[in-house]
Amino acid sequence: MIDLDTDYGIGAAAQAFLARAGKMLIGGQWVDSASGEFFETRDPATGRIIGRVAAGDAEDVDKAVRAARNTLEGRLWGGMLPAAREKLLLNLADLVERHAEELIELESLDNGKPVTIARMIDIGRAPNFIRYMAGWATKIEGATITPSVAMGPHARFHAYTLKEPVGVVGGIIPWNFPFVMALWKTCPALATGSTVVLKPAEQTPLTALRLGELIQEAGFPDGVVNIVTGLGETAGAALARHPGIDKIAFTGSTAVGKAIARAAADNVTRVTLELGGKSPVIIMPDADLDQAIVGAARAIFFNAGQVCGAGSRLFVHNAIYDEVLSGIARIASAMKIGPGLDPATEMGPLVSEEQRQRVLHYIESGLSEGGELLAGGNVRAGDGYFVTPTVFGRVKPEMTVAREEIFGPVLAAASFETIDEVVNLANDSQYGLVAGIWSTNINVVHRMIPRIRSGTVYVNAHNLMDPAVPFGGNKQSGYGREMSKMAIDMYTETKSVYIAY
Ligand code: ADP
Ligand code: MG
């Protein structure tokens, strides 16, 4: 299907997948869309088309939801014991490990991210995550409850709770960590015995489709995981409003999250939302500056800033402001930008031309609203959706680059004098996903943590993730939590049982 003539090339396995990919997975069958329509996915480093993928819409979503419902209620999956579900997930983890190189190449090619990131994070951490969730399959338990009041002079009862699968899950996921997101929405659901209809982002459908193949190979019954590729406004919207969906798990922009919650409200479909961020990074005067400068630069430039927890607002104490900003600007200017498939690349292109235009528009607003440009601010010559790592200094809280999520490599920095001042600045956002504090003063750190409104606080670190630690947002960054036992809670319903005796 494609003619890859780059110097970097991709292996035979990834090449073979590109040649066969393009169909959707519904009820265990690889099928075209009902309409017969396709859309194209591109290599962000060159803009070339790398694949044509079925453009599913409402009719395909409906078929997939029916398949997921049948499987949910059928003997094969509905009657499967937890240890068997655990084993299937463990099989999947092994397969992901075995096909890691192929998945790394596909992820880098479809999304544009450096292979080093795909190897270390996206694909490298995946087996661990799957195995963590596999473990929960056999550890889901309710409670026995001693009744607290009398129900009449003689009546007695016994009470307990059952934890049951939430049902058919609709997973709608973004393009920044395509494979990771596909796993976040499927593995906890599968551990509980739920079934899934997954809608990957139209920019990056490939690794989710490869995951579908591996799920089949692992031995999951047909219809446990269904994958409908398609556009957000068609396939995504149809999933969000489908009455056969019990729970929507969404990661993406706040605007789309609100639309999904509204659509789901008509059926009282359960919803969890992991949305945008405008996360503050605070550097205190007592911080280890070498670490903090590198850490703050990574916090914004990792994955070209296309990270929901990106540290996009930087607050640096007056006493060290100039030193920190010149250090970050130096790192930004020295970053090696190039195609993701080049192992030397530190920052790849953005995912799409649309995303590049969005980011450039924000850079223009930073300039016109009076930001001080310390690094970057332009595009890289040649093809591909490249933007240079950009640093704005002396940013005022009311400026657009300080308020809106850019989802690109653009840092908005400002200085502060007191702790009260910086806590207020950090909290002055509609978002509340993560926050970073760099300091060697543990007393100050402990006093600041409870005052910051965010789902996660990093101290002397940024963008850490662990399958056992909950992740999610406050305020307009969303509700619900991913990972940890809390993720399992999000994919179960509690049934209370009273037995009179
Ligand atoms: P971005 O704007 O950065 O592409 P989105 O929030 O639009 O992020 O995309 C995240 C996911 O939401 C994608 O899978 C996309 O197809 C899907 N999506 C977009 N619009 C809608 C919608 N109206 N209803 C349901 N899903 C949508
Ligand atoms: Mg693509």
Short mmCIF file of C-alpha atoms and ligand atoms in Angstrom, two decimals, residues 172-175 199-203 230-238 240 250-257 259-260 354-355 358 407, ligand 1:
data_model
loop_
_atom_site.label_atom_id
_atom_site.label_comp_id
_atom_site.label_asym_id
_atom_site.label_seq_id
_atom_site.Cartn_x
_atom_site.Cartn_y
_atom_site.Cartn_z
CA ILE A 172 -12.77 7.14 22.56
CA ILE A 173 -9.09 7.97 22.50
CA PRO A 174 -6.67 10.65 21.27
CA TRP A 175 -3.61 10.56 19.01
CA LYS A 199 -12.67 4.28 18.52
CA PRO A 200 -9.06 5.31 17.87
CA ALA A 201 -8.19 8.84 16.82
CA GLU A 202 -8.43 9.33 13.07
CA GLN A 203 -4.86 10.69 12.97
CA GLY A 230 -13.62 6.69 11.87
CA LEU A 231 -13.93 10.40 12.44
CA GLY A 232 -14.87 11.97 15.75
CA GLU A 233 -17.99 13.74 14.50
CA THR A 234 -19.36 10.54 12.94
CA ALA A 235 -18.08 7.34 14.59
CA GLY A 236 -17.16 9.00 17.90
CA ALA A 237 -20.42 10.90 18.22
CA ALA A 238 -22.43 7.76 17.33
CA ALA A 240 -21.24 8.55 22.70
CA PHE A 250 -12.86 9.32 26.92
CA THR A 251 -9.45 10.94 26.71
CA GLY A 252 -9.11 14.06 24.60
CA SER A 253 -9.86 17.74 24.48
CA THR A 254 -12.09 19.45 27.03
CA ALA A 255 -14.43 20.76 24.30
CA VAL A 256 -15.09 17.26 22.93
CA GLY A 257 -15.31 15.84 26.47
CA ALA A 259 -19.95 17.22 24.00
CA ILE A 260 -19.56 13.55 24.87
CA GLU A 354 -4.02 20.94 11.52
CA GLN A 355 -2.21 20.62 14.83
CA ARG A 358 -3.14 25.42 15.78
CA PHE A 407 -0.73 20.82 22.94
P1 ADP B 1 -7.89 16.84 19.10
O1 ADP B 1 -8.75 18.08 18.89
O2 ADP B 1 -6.62 17.14 19.75
O3 ADP B 1 -7.79 15.98 17.88
P2 ADP B 1 -10.15 15.53 20.19
O4 ADP B 1 -10.66 15.72 21.56
O5 ADP B 1 -10.88 16.19 19.06
O6 ADP B 1 -8.65 15.97 20.19
O7 ADP B 1 -10.03 14.00 19.84
C1 ADP B 1 -10.01 12.95 20.76
C2 ADP B 1 -10.90 11.83 20.28
O8 ADP B 1 -12.26 12.29 20.28
C3 ADP B 1 -10.63 11.34 18.86
O9 ADP B 1 -10.80 9.94 18.81
C4 ADP B 1 -11.72 12.02 18.05
O10 ADP B 1 -12.05 11.32 16.87
C5 ADP B 1 -12.86 11.99 19.03
N1 ADP B 1 -13.92 12.99 18.78
C6 ADP B 1 -13.79 14.21 18.21
N2 ADP B 1 -14.98 14.85 18.17
C7 ADP B 1 -15.89 14.00 18.71
C8 ADP B 1 -17.30 14.08 18.96
N3 ADP B 1 -18.02 15.14 18.63
N4 ADP B 1 -17.89 13.02 19.55
C9 ADP B 1 -17.18 11.93 19.91
N5 ADP B 1 -15.87 11.81 19.69
C10 ADP B 1 -15.22 12.82 19.10
#
